[in-house]
Short mmCIF file of C-alpha atoms and ligand atoms in Angstrom, two decimals:
data_model
loop_
_atom_site.label_atom_id
_atom_site.label_comp_id
_atom_site.label_asym_id
_atom_site.label_seq_id
_atom_site.Cartn_x
_atom_site.Cartn_y
_atom_site.Cartn_z
CA MET A 136 33.14 -188.21 -153.65
CA ALA A 137 36.88 -188.54 -154.23
CA HIS A 138 37.99 -189.66 -157.68
CA MET A 139 41.21 -191.22 -158.82
CA LYS A 140 43.45 -189.23 -161.13
CA ILE A 141 44.47 -190.43 -164.57
CA PHE A 142 46.72 -188.96 -167.22
CA ASN A 143 44.41 -187.86 -170.02
CA THR A 144 46.03 -188.03 -173.47
CA LEU A 145 43.49 -185.51 -174.76
CA THR A 146 44.49 -182.73 -172.35
CA ARG A 147 47.98 -184.07 -171.61
CA LYS A 148 47.28 -183.57 -167.92
CA LYS A 149 46.66 -185.71 -164.90
CA GLU A 150 43.00 -185.12 -164.14
CA GLU A 151 40.38 -186.28 -161.71
CA PHE A 152 38.50 -189.09 -163.45
CA ILE A 153 34.86 -188.00 -163.09
CA PRO A 154 32.21 -190.07 -164.88
CA GLN A 155 29.07 -188.57 -166.38
CA VAL A 156 26.98 -190.42 -163.79
CA GLU A 157 28.56 -190.69 -160.36
CA GLY A 158 29.57 -194.27 -159.62
CA GLU A 159 29.02 -195.51 -163.20
CA TYR A 160 31.94 -195.78 -165.58
CA LYS A 161 31.57 -196.54 -169.30
CA ILE A 162 34.87 -197.75 -170.68
CA TYR A 163 35.83 -198.87 -174.19
CA VAL A 164 39.13 -200.65 -174.84
CA CYS A 165 40.33 -201.42 -178.37
CA GLY A 166 40.78 -205.17 -178.69
CA PRO A 167 42.95 -207.32 -180.93
CA THR A 168 42.79 -208.25 -184.58
CA VAL A 169 42.38 -212.01 -184.42
CA TYR A 170 44.58 -213.75 -186.99
CA ASN A 171 47.23 -215.27 -184.73
CA PHE A 172 48.06 -215.92 -181.09
CA VAL A 173 48.42 -212.61 -179.24
CA HIS A 174 51.86 -211.56 -178.01
CA ILE A 175 52.80 -210.21 -174.61
CA GLY A 176 52.65 -206.63 -175.93
CA ASN A 177 48.97 -207.14 -176.76
CA ALA A 178 48.46 -208.45 -173.23
CA ARG A 179 49.67 -205.16 -171.73
CA PRO A 180 46.48 -203.13 -172.44
CA ALA A 181 44.32 -206.17 -171.58
CA VAL A 182 45.92 -206.54 -168.12
CA ILE A 183 46.36 -202.83 -167.35
CA PHE A 184 42.83 -201.77 -168.18
CA ASP A 185 41.44 -204.85 -166.42
CA THR A 186 43.33 -203.67 -163.34
CA LEU A 187 41.83 -200.19 -163.75
CA ARG A 188 38.39 -201.77 -163.92
CA ARG A 189 39.05 -203.92 -160.85
CA TYR A 190 40.25 -200.87 -158.96
CA LEU A 191 37.21 -198.75 -159.88
CA GLU A 192 34.95 -201.63 -158.79
CA TYR A 193 36.89 -202.04 -155.55
CA ARG A 194 36.22 -198.36 -154.86
CA GLY A 195 32.49 -199.00 -155.14
CA ASN A 196 31.75 -198.10 -158.76
CA ASN A 197 29.97 -200.01 -161.49
CA VAL A 198 31.98 -200.43 -164.65
CA ASN A 199 30.49 -201.14 -168.04
CA TYR A 200 33.58 -202.48 -169.80
CA VAL A 201 33.41 -203.01 -173.55
CA SER A 202 36.27 -204.38 -175.58
CA ASN A 203 35.96 -205.51 -179.17
CA ILE A 204 37.20 -208.26 -181.41
CA THR A 205 38.39 -207.05 -184.82
CA ASP A 206 37.36 -209.95 -187.05
CA ILE A 207 37.38 -208.18 -190.44
CA ASP A 208 40.80 -207.02 -191.55
CA ASP A 209 43.31 -207.40 -194.39
CA LYS A 210 45.57 -209.58 -192.26
CA ILE A 211 42.75 -211.99 -191.43
CA ILE A 212 41.73 -212.20 -195.09
CA LYS A 213 45.35 -212.82 -196.11
CA LYS A 214 45.72 -215.59 -193.54
CA ALA A 215 42.43 -217.19 -194.66
CA ASN A 216 43.62 -217.18 -198.28
CA GLU A 217 46.96 -218.70 -197.29
CA ASP A 218 45.23 -221.43 -195.26
CA GLY A 219 42.55 -222.02 -197.89
CA THR A 220 39.76 -221.20 -195.46
CA THR A 221 37.30 -218.41 -194.66
CA PHE A 222 37.95 -215.25 -192.69
CA GLU A 223 35.33 -216.43 -190.18
CA ALA A 224 37.17 -219.68 -189.55
CA VAL A 225 40.45 -217.84 -188.92
CA ALA A 226 38.82 -215.20 -186.75
CA ARG A 227 36.78 -217.62 -184.60
CA LYS A 228 39.79 -219.83 -183.98
CA TYR A 229 42.00 -217.00 -182.77
CA GLU A 230 39.18 -215.27 -180.93
CA ASN A 231 38.80 -218.44 -178.85
CA GLU A 232 42.54 -218.68 -178.30
CA TYR A 233 42.47 -215.06 -177.13
CA TYR A 234 39.74 -215.87 -174.59
CA THR A 235 41.84 -218.77 -173.31
CA ASP A 236 44.73 -216.35 -172.79
CA LEU A 237 42.55 -213.73 -171.12
CA LYS A 238 41.16 -216.31 -168.73
CA GLY A 239 44.68 -217.50 -167.95
CA LEU A 240 45.73 -213.91 -167.26
CA ASN A 241 42.76 -213.52 -164.90
CA VAL A 242 41.24 -210.72 -166.98
CA LYS A 243 37.60 -210.39 -165.94
CA PRO A 244 35.10 -211.05 -168.74
CA ALA A 245 34.12 -207.82 -170.46
CA THR A 246 30.56 -206.62 -170.01
CA SER A 247 30.30 -206.86 -173.81
CA ARG A 248 32.82 -208.21 -176.30
CA PRO A 249 31.39 -207.21 -179.71
CA ARG A 250 32.66 -208.37 -183.07
CA VAL A 251 32.85 -206.13 -186.11
CA SER A 252 31.02 -208.70 -188.25
CA ASP A 253 28.03 -208.45 -185.86
CA THR A 254 27.95 -204.65 -186.09
CA ILE A 255 27.63 -204.07 -189.84
CA PRO A 256 24.13 -202.43 -189.82
CA GLU A 257 25.25 -199.96 -187.12
CA ILE A 258 28.42 -199.19 -189.09
CA ILE A 259 26.41 -198.53 -192.25
CA ASP A 260 24.10 -196.21 -190.25
CA ILE A 261 26.99 -194.05 -189.04
CA VAL A 262 28.55 -193.87 -192.49
CA GLN A 263 25.19 -192.80 -193.93
CA THR A 264 24.77 -190.16 -191.20
CA LEU A 265 28.24 -188.79 -191.95
CA ILE A 266 27.44 -188.58 -195.67
CA ASP A 267 24.11 -186.87 -194.93
CA LYS A 268 25.81 -184.30 -192.69
CA GLY A 269 28.51 -183.53 -195.26
CA HIS A 270 31.32 -185.15 -193.27
CA ALA A 271 31.88 -188.00 -195.73
CA TYR A 272 31.71 -188.61 -199.46
CA ARG A 273 31.39 -191.57 -201.78
CA VAL A 274 33.78 -191.89 -204.71
CA ASP A 275 33.10 -193.61 -208.02
CA ASN A 276 34.56 -196.99 -207.11
CA GLY A 277 32.13 -197.27 -204.17
CA ASP A 278 34.55 -196.33 -201.38
CA VAL A 279 33.43 -193.79 -198.78
CA TYR A 280 35.90 -191.37 -197.17
CA PHE A 281 35.73 -189.12 -194.15
CA ARG A 282 36.29 -185.45 -195.02
CA VAL A 283 38.80 -184.34 -192.40
CA HIS A 284 38.49 -180.67 -193.35
CA SER A 285 34.86 -180.79 -192.21
CA PHE A 286 35.95 -181.30 -188.60
CA SER A 287 37.81 -178.29 -187.23
CA GLU A 288 39.04 -180.18 -184.18
CA TYR A 289 40.79 -182.90 -186.20
CA GLY A 290 44.17 -183.56 -184.59
CA LYS A 291 43.17 -182.67 -181.02
CA LEU A 292 44.08 -186.05 -179.52
CA SER A 293 47.41 -186.60 -181.23
CA HIS A 294 48.18 -182.88 -180.99
CA ASN A 295 48.92 -182.87 -184.71
CA PRO A 296 47.38 -179.93 -186.56
CA LEU A 297 45.87 -180.95 -189.88
CA GLU A 298 48.29 -178.75 -191.85
CA GLU A 299 51.21 -180.57 -190.31
CA LEU A 300 49.66 -183.93 -191.12
CA GLU A 301 49.05 -182.98 -194.70
CA SER A 302 52.54 -181.68 -195.23
CA GLY A 303 54.09 -184.70 -193.50
CA ALA A 304 55.20 -187.77 -195.36
CA ARG A 305 53.01 -190.09 -193.29
CA ILE A 306 50.01 -189.82 -195.56
CA ALA A 307 50.25 -191.09 -199.12
CA VAL A 308 48.80 -188.87 -201.81
CA ASP A 309 45.83 -190.55 -203.37
CA ASP A 310 43.96 -189.02 -206.31
CA ILE A 311 40.55 -190.34 -205.46
CA LYS A 312 40.47 -188.51 -202.12
CA GLU A 313 39.76 -184.80 -201.67
CA SER A 314 42.56 -184.51 -199.14
CA PRO A 315 45.42 -186.92 -198.47
CA ALA A 316 44.38 -187.01 -194.80
CA ASP A 317 40.86 -188.29 -195.59
CA PHE A 318 40.42 -191.88 -194.51
CA ALA A 319 38.23 -194.79 -195.59
CA LEU A 320 34.94 -195.45 -193.81
CA TRP A 321 33.80 -198.06 -196.30
CA LYS A 322 35.79 -199.97 -198.91
CA ALA A 323 34.24 -201.47 -202.02
CA SER A 324 35.16 -205.14 -202.09
CA LYS A 325 37.85 -206.58 -204.30
CA PRO A 326 37.51 -210.12 -205.71
CA GLY A 327 37.94 -212.82 -203.06
CA GLU A 328 37.22 -210.50 -200.15
CA PRO A 329 34.28 -210.78 -197.74
CA LYS A 330 31.58 -208.24 -198.52
CA TRP A 331 28.31 -206.86 -197.25
CA GLU A 332 25.47 -205.07 -199.01
CA SER A 333 25.27 -201.34 -198.35
CA PRO A 334 23.83 -198.20 -199.96
CA PHE A 335 27.39 -197.25 -201.02
CA SER A 336 28.66 -200.49 -202.59
CA GLU A 337 29.12 -204.14 -201.80
CA GLY A 338 32.05 -203.90 -199.49
CA ARG A 339 33.36 -203.85 -195.97
CA PRO A 340 34.02 -201.29 -193.26
CA GLY A 341 37.29 -199.41 -192.83
CA TRP A 342 39.14 -200.07 -189.59
CA HIS A 343 38.38 -196.94 -187.56
CA ILE A 344 34.63 -196.85 -188.03
CA GLU A 345 34.17 -200.19 -186.26
CA CYS A 346 35.08 -198.81 -182.82
CA SER A 347 32.86 -195.74 -183.24
CA ALA A 348 29.96 -198.08 -184.07
CA MET A 349 30.60 -200.70 -181.37
CA SER A 350 31.13 -198.06 -178.72
CA LYS A 351 27.86 -196.30 -179.65
CA LYS A 352 25.93 -199.57 -179.83
CA HIS A 353 27.04 -200.84 -176.42
CA LEU A 354 27.73 -197.66 -174.44
CA GLY A 355 25.84 -194.81 -176.12
CA ASP A 356 26.99 -191.61 -177.83
CA LYS A 357 29.28 -190.46 -175.05
CA ILE A 358 31.49 -192.71 -172.98
CA ASP A 359 33.70 -191.93 -169.98
CA LEU A 360 37.02 -193.39 -171.08
CA HIS A 361 38.57 -194.83 -174.19
CA CYS A 362 41.77 -196.85 -173.93
CA GLY A 363 44.39 -198.70 -175.94
CA GLY A 364 48.08 -198.89 -176.67
CA GLU A 365 49.85 -195.65 -177.58
CA ASP A 366 50.26 -196.73 -181.21
CA LEU A 367 46.50 -196.25 -181.53
CA ILE A 368 46.51 -192.51 -180.74
CA PHE A 369 47.10 -191.69 -184.37
CA PRO A 370 45.40 -192.37 -186.69
CA HIS A 371 42.96 -194.82 -185.07
CA HIS A 372 41.71 -192.84 -182.09
CA GLU A 373 42.00 -189.48 -183.81
CA ASN A 374 39.73 -190.84 -186.54
CA GLU A 375 37.30 -192.40 -184.09
CA ILE A 376 36.86 -188.97 -182.46
CA ALA A 377 36.22 -187.33 -185.83
CA GLN A 378 33.63 -189.93 -186.86
CA SER A 379 31.79 -190.15 -183.54
CA GLU A 380 31.71 -186.44 -182.77
CA CYS A 381 30.55 -185.51 -186.28
CA ALA A 382 27.90 -188.26 -186.36
CA ASN A 383 26.58 -187.86 -182.81
CA GLY A 384 27.02 -184.10 -182.34
CA CYS A 385 28.58 -184.46 -178.89
CA GLU A 386 31.93 -185.15 -177.28
CA PHE A 387 32.88 -188.83 -177.73
CA SER A 388 34.98 -189.36 -174.61
CA HIS A 389 36.50 -186.79 -172.31
CA TYR A 390 39.18 -189.19 -171.04
CA TRP A 391 41.73 -191.15 -173.09
CA MET A 392 44.33 -193.46 -171.60
CA HIS A 393 47.18 -195.10 -173.51
CA ASN A 394 49.69 -197.66 -172.37
CA ALA A 395 53.32 -197.44 -173.44
CA PHE A 396 54.95 -200.24 -175.37
CA LEU A 397 56.31 -203.50 -174.25
CA ASN A 398 59.74 -203.58 -175.86
CA VAL A 399 62.38 -206.09 -176.79
CA ASP A 400 65.84 -204.53 -176.96
CA ASN A 401 64.23 -201.08 -176.89
CA GLN A 402 62.04 -201.84 -179.88
CA LYS A 403 58.29 -202.30 -179.77
CA MET A 404 57.33 -205.97 -179.60
CA SER A 405 55.35 -206.57 -182.78
CA LYS A 406 54.40 -209.21 -185.27
CA SER A 407 55.89 -207.23 -188.14
CA LEU A 408 59.32 -206.94 -186.49
CA ASN A 409 59.19 -210.63 -185.67
CA ASN A 410 60.57 -209.94 -182.20
CA PHE A 411 57.52 -211.20 -180.35
CA PHE A 412 56.77 -213.87 -177.77
CA THR A 413 53.23 -215.13 -177.60
CA VAL A 414 51.40 -215.13 -174.30
CA ARG A 415 50.82 -218.84 -174.86
CA GLU A 416 54.46 -219.84 -175.20
CA ILE A 417 55.57 -217.92 -172.13
CA ALA A 418 52.56 -219.20 -170.17
CA GLU A 419 53.56 -222.75 -171.03
CA GLN A 420 57.00 -222.09 -169.58
CA VAL A 421 56.25 -220.06 -166.45
CA GLY A 422 52.46 -219.86 -166.12
CA TYR A 423 50.09 -217.07 -167.05
CA GLU A 424 50.23 -215.41 -163.68
CA VAL A 425 53.90 -214.51 -164.03
CA ILE A 426 53.01 -212.60 -167.22
CA ARG A 427 50.29 -210.67 -165.43
CA TYR A 428 52.64 -209.93 -162.56
CA PHE A 429 55.38 -208.80 -164.96
CA LEU A 430 52.99 -206.38 -166.71
CA LEU A 431 52.09 -204.82 -163.36
CA THR A 432 55.71 -204.20 -162.34
CA ALA A 433 55.98 -200.99 -164.39
CA HIS A 434 53.79 -197.93 -164.53
CA TYR A 435 51.59 -198.30 -167.61
CA ARG A 436 52.95 -195.10 -169.20
CA SER A 437 56.57 -196.28 -168.97
CA PRO A 438 58.07 -198.54 -171.59
CA LEU A 439 58.62 -202.04 -170.24
CA ASN A 440 61.45 -204.21 -171.47
CA PHE A 441 60.96 -207.93 -171.87
CA THR A 442 63.80 -210.34 -171.09
CA ARG A 443 63.87 -213.91 -169.85
CA GLU A 444 65.82 -212.80 -166.77
CA ILE A 445 63.11 -210.35 -165.81
CA ILE A 446 60.45 -213.01 -166.28
CA ASP A 447 62.40 -215.37 -164.02
CA GLN A 448 62.73 -212.64 -161.38
CA CYS A 449 58.99 -212.06 -161.57
CA LYS A 450 58.40 -215.77 -161.05
CA SER A 451 60.47 -215.68 -157.84
CA SER A 452 58.76 -212.53 -156.58
CA LEU A 453 55.36 -214.05 -157.15
CA GLU A 454 56.45 -217.21 -155.33
CA ARG A 455 57.52 -215.03 -152.43
CA LEU A 456 54.03 -213.58 -152.25
CA TYR A 457 52.45 -217.05 -152.35
CA THR A 458 54.76 -218.35 -149.63
CA ALA A 459 54.06 -215.32 -147.44
CA ARG A 460 50.33 -215.72 -147.88
CA GLU A 461 50.50 -219.44 -146.99
CA HIS A 462 52.64 -218.54 -144.01
CA LEU A 463 50.01 -216.04 -142.90
CA ASP A 464 47.35 -218.79 -142.94
CA PHE A 465 49.67 -221.00 -141.00
CA LEU A 466 50.24 -218.30 -138.39
CA ILE A 467 46.49 -217.72 -138.13
CA GLY A 468 46.01 -221.47 -137.56
CA HIS A 469 48.46 -221.46 -134.67
CA ALA A 470 47.98 -218.03 -133.10
CA GLY A 471 46.04 -217.15 -129.98
CA GLU A 472 46.47 -214.09 -127.84
CA GLY A 473 49.12 -211.63 -128.97
CA LYS A 474 49.88 -208.17 -130.19
CA ASP A 475 47.76 -206.27 -132.65
CA GLU A 476 50.40 -204.05 -134.27
CA ILE A 477 49.78 -205.65 -137.65
CA VAL A 478 46.30 -204.12 -137.75
CA ALA A 479 47.60 -200.56 -137.93
CA GLU A 480 50.35 -201.66 -140.34
CA ALA A 481 47.87 -203.35 -142.71
CA ASP A 482 45.51 -200.36 -142.55
CA ARG A 483 48.34 -197.97 -143.32
CA LEU A 484 49.45 -200.08 -146.28
CA VAL A 485 45.93 -200.36 -147.71
CA ALA A 486 45.57 -196.57 -147.43
CA GLU A 487 48.88 -196.13 -149.25
CA PHE A 488 47.86 -198.72 -151.83
CA ILE A 489 44.73 -196.67 -152.54
CA ALA A 490 46.78 -193.47 -152.72
CA VAL A 491 49.20 -194.84 -155.33
CA MET A 492 46.44 -196.43 -157.38
CA ASP A 493 44.52 -193.15 -157.21
CA ASP A 494 47.58 -191.48 -158.65
CA ASP A 495 47.27 -192.60 -162.27
CA LEU A 496 47.13 -196.33 -161.56
CA ASN A 497 50.61 -196.83 -160.18
CA THR A 498 50.61 -200.63 -160.11
CA ALA A 499 54.37 -200.79 -159.51
CA ASP A 500 54.06 -198.91 -156.22
CA ALA A 501 50.90 -200.84 -155.39
CA LEU A 502 52.86 -204.10 -155.59
CA SER A 503 55.48 -202.70 -153.25
CA LYS A 504 52.77 -202.20 -150.58
CA LEU A 505 52.09 -205.92 -150.66
CA PHE A 506 55.78 -206.62 -150.20
CA GLU A 507 55.94 -204.25 -147.24
CA LEU A 508 53.18 -206.28 -145.63
CA VAL A 509 55.13 -209.48 -146.37
CA THR A 510 58.19 -208.08 -144.61
CA PHE A 511 56.14 -207.11 -141.58
CA ILE A 512 54.58 -210.59 -141.42
CA ASN A 513 57.97 -212.25 -141.67
CA VAL A 514 59.50 -210.11 -138.94
CA ASN A 515 56.60 -209.66 -136.53
CA GLY A 516 53.92 -212.13 -137.60
CA LYS A 517 54.58 -214.71 -134.87
CA GLU A 518 53.83 -212.24 -132.06
CA GLN A 519 50.48 -211.14 -133.39
CA SER A 520 47.08 -212.27 -132.20
CA LYS A 521 44.84 -214.43 -134.34
CA ALA A 522 42.31 -211.62 -134.86
CA ALA A 523 45.06 -209.18 -135.87
CA LEU A 524 46.50 -211.69 -138.34
CA GLU A 525 43.07 -212.30 -139.83
CA HIS A 526 42.74 -208.56 -140.35
CA ALA A 527 46.10 -208.55 -142.18
CA ALA A 528 45.03 -211.51 -144.33
CA LYS A 529 41.95 -209.59 -145.40
CA ALA A 530 44.10 -206.60 -146.39
CA PHE A 531 46.53 -208.88 -148.25
CA ASP A 532 43.71 -210.52 -150.21
CA GLU A 533 42.03 -207.21 -151.00
CA MET A 534 45.18 -205.75 -152.56
CA ALA A 535 45.95 -208.97 -154.45
CA GLU A 536 42.41 -209.14 -155.78
CA VAL A 537 42.56 -205.59 -157.13
CA LEU A 538 45.82 -206.39 -158.91
CA GLY A 539 44.35 -209.68 -160.11
CA ILE A 540 47.17 -211.81 -158.71
CA LEU A 541 47.44 -214.77 -156.29
CA TYR A 542 44.47 -216.36 -158.01
CA ASN A 543 45.92 -219.85 -157.99
CA ARG A 544 45.91 -220.21 -154.22
CA ASN A 545 42.81 -222.24 -153.65
CA LYS A 546 43.80 -224.66 -156.36
CA ASP A 547 46.77 -225.60 -154.21
CA GLU A 548 44.86 -227.47 -151.51
CA ILE A 549 47.36 -229.75 -149.84
CA PRO A 550 46.51 -233.37 -150.75
CA ALA A 551 45.48 -235.75 -147.96
CA GLU A 552 48.44 -238.07 -148.58
CA VAL A 553 50.85 -235.17 -148.11
CA LYS A 554 49.17 -234.21 -144.84
CA ALA A 555 49.29 -237.85 -143.70
CA LEU A 556 53.02 -238.06 -144.43
CA VAL A 557 53.67 -234.87 -142.48
CA GLU A 558 51.75 -236.28 -139.51
CA GLU A 559 53.71 -239.51 -139.72
CA ARG A 560 56.92 -237.49 -139.82
CA THR A 561 55.93 -235.63 -136.64
CA ALA A 562 55.23 -238.96 -134.96
CA VAL A 563 58.50 -240.66 -136.02
CA ARG A 564 60.51 -237.61 -134.99
CA LYS A 565 59.02 -237.90 -131.49
CA GLU A 566 60.31 -241.47 -131.50
CA LYS A 567 63.67 -240.13 -132.74
CA ASN A 568 63.39 -242.30 -135.85
CA TRP A 569 65.47 -239.88 -137.90
CA ALA A 570 65.99 -242.27 -140.80
CA ARG A 571 62.27 -242.53 -141.48
CA ALA A 572 61.82 -238.79 -140.93
CA ASP A 573 64.45 -238.09 -143.59
CA GLN A 574 62.89 -240.61 -145.91
CA ILE A 575 59.52 -238.88 -145.55
CA ARG A 576 61.14 -235.54 -146.27
CA ASP A 577 62.48 -237.00 -149.54
CA GLU A 578 59.12 -238.50 -150.43
CA LEU A 579 57.47 -235.13 -149.86
CA ALA A 580 60.10 -233.41 -152.01
CA ALA A 581 59.38 -235.87 -154.82
CA MET A 582 55.71 -234.91 -154.55
CA GLY A 583 56.62 -231.21 -154.75
CA TYR A 584 56.34 -230.31 -151.06
CA GLU A 585 58.72 -229.07 -148.44
CA VAL A 586 58.19 -229.21 -144.73
CA LYS A 587 59.57 -226.52 -142.51
CA ASP A 588 59.77 -226.92 -138.72
CA THR A 589 58.63 -223.87 -136.84
CA PRO A 590 58.00 -223.28 -133.13
CA GLN A 591 54.29 -223.55 -133.95
CA GLY A 592 54.70 -226.94 -135.65
CA PRO A 593 55.48 -228.20 -139.15
CA GLN A 594 54.58 -225.94 -142.08
CA ILE A 595 53.92 -227.50 -145.49
CA ILE A 596 55.13 -225.48 -148.46
CA LYS A 597 54.33 -226.28 -152.08
CA LYS A 598 57.46 -225.95 -154.18
P1 AMP B 117 46.51 -205.03 -182.43
O1 AMP B 117 45.96 -206.43 -182.50
O2 AMP B 117 47.83 -204.85 -183.07
O3 AMP B 117 45.48 -203.99 -182.85
O4 AMP B 117 46.81 -204.72 -180.87
C1 AMP B 117 45.89 -204.89 -179.82
C2 AMP B 117 46.28 -203.97 -178.67
O5 AMP B 117 47.64 -204.23 -178.25
C3 AMP B 117 46.26 -202.47 -179.04
O6 AMP B 117 45.73 -201.74 -177.93
C4 AMP B 117 47.73 -202.13 -179.26
O7 AMP B 117 47.98 -200.77 -179.03
C5 AMP B 117 48.39 -203.00 -178.21
N1 AMP B 117 49.80 -203.31 -178.50
C6 AMP B 117 50.32 -203.87 -179.61
N2 AMP B 117 51.66 -204.04 -179.50
C7 AMP B 117 52.02 -203.58 -178.28
C8 AMP B 117 53.26 -203.49 -177.55
N3 AMP B 117 54.42 -203.94 -178.05
N4 AMP B 117 53.22 -202.96 -176.31
C9 AMP B 117 52.06 -202.54 -175.75
N5 AMP B 117 50.87 -202.58 -176.38
C10 AMP B 117 50.82 -203.10 -177.63
ZN1 ZN B 118 39.61 -199.30 -181.79
#
């Protein structure tokens, strides 16, 4: 069985992506902290790893895709205090807004979408196991810390040896910890914060432990792939590895994939830099699909720069794909006997599409295969037989479906009144009633349609 190759952050090599059980992939993707509308940078991992999932499924695999909702966090608590409400109210509101955005972006529903607040008993279990095994310790104020010196492989994902980390300025010295690199698994609650009963103190989980617990609960001790944005490599994913491997006594995930940043003026788009655009605001201007398309135009490990001009270009490119696909249906509707060259062309392009996707999910090159098919249709489509064109349409749809684009096609059924006007126009043109024909053209334009005369008859195009 052939496997696609992915760049594994753990080994820093492109490797064949082989699951533990052939044909079954267990994937965990770190999800957002829900205290605001997500920005386009946050949409990058959501769209990229959804495309990976779609591709693996297209190649005949089952994918168990788990992605969490972080609903306990300082930022959520701060926002709740500012708004005079509870952390749950803030989290549920923005969790729902996130789902609206994911649906708009055509991200398939995750197999499981766990929340931290629903995983507290499992989190407490892991923390207790780590204490029992000597990998964690409780301090007097009720906090629990992970003892990084107890895990000799600490630093293997970020390729940062522990000595370097400890001597670096990135970790604040803190008296209550044995080592400055130790990190919180459980935090005793402060007044006004949400809290849960535990054997350690009334408190709440640290950030990193949540993903170790949710991953174990929904996918088991060892998964096939863990993903997220590259800012999560250190400390988040490094700490997840330490917790999970020490608690479970086995490798956590052999494969790790990280997307590069979406930038604005060569700086990471982020809430804290206040240089962000929410998915919602851009979707309101150009539609969700343009955002998805834009995120696919670069390889996921390359930085991607956001500008309005690029978004507008993406809108036009996407329109070109829609027009070509409509045109293909039109040709099918009018074709009979003809050549079948497009069959070999479509087969070649699908094979190349698979080859570039197999090579570390090259969505940018995959898109270009669709455009090659568009060019062939435009140049040679008219001469092809109906059966050959139908074959090409199947290839077109297959590639679009894997990329998760062109999903608004069926919504664009041409209304009966538009069809009636086009028929009337054909009739009045036969009578050489050009004035009425022009009038109909204007009426159609006002309704958002254009009619193009082709040797096969009039073609209706939605503007
Ligand atoms: P957060 O809510 O900040 O934890 O982010 C959710 C996901 O979005 C994580 O996988 C982050 O790595 C990712 N992310 C955040 N900002 C960007 C960005 N500018 N470009 C790409 N990915 C990002
Ligand atoms: Zn995580």
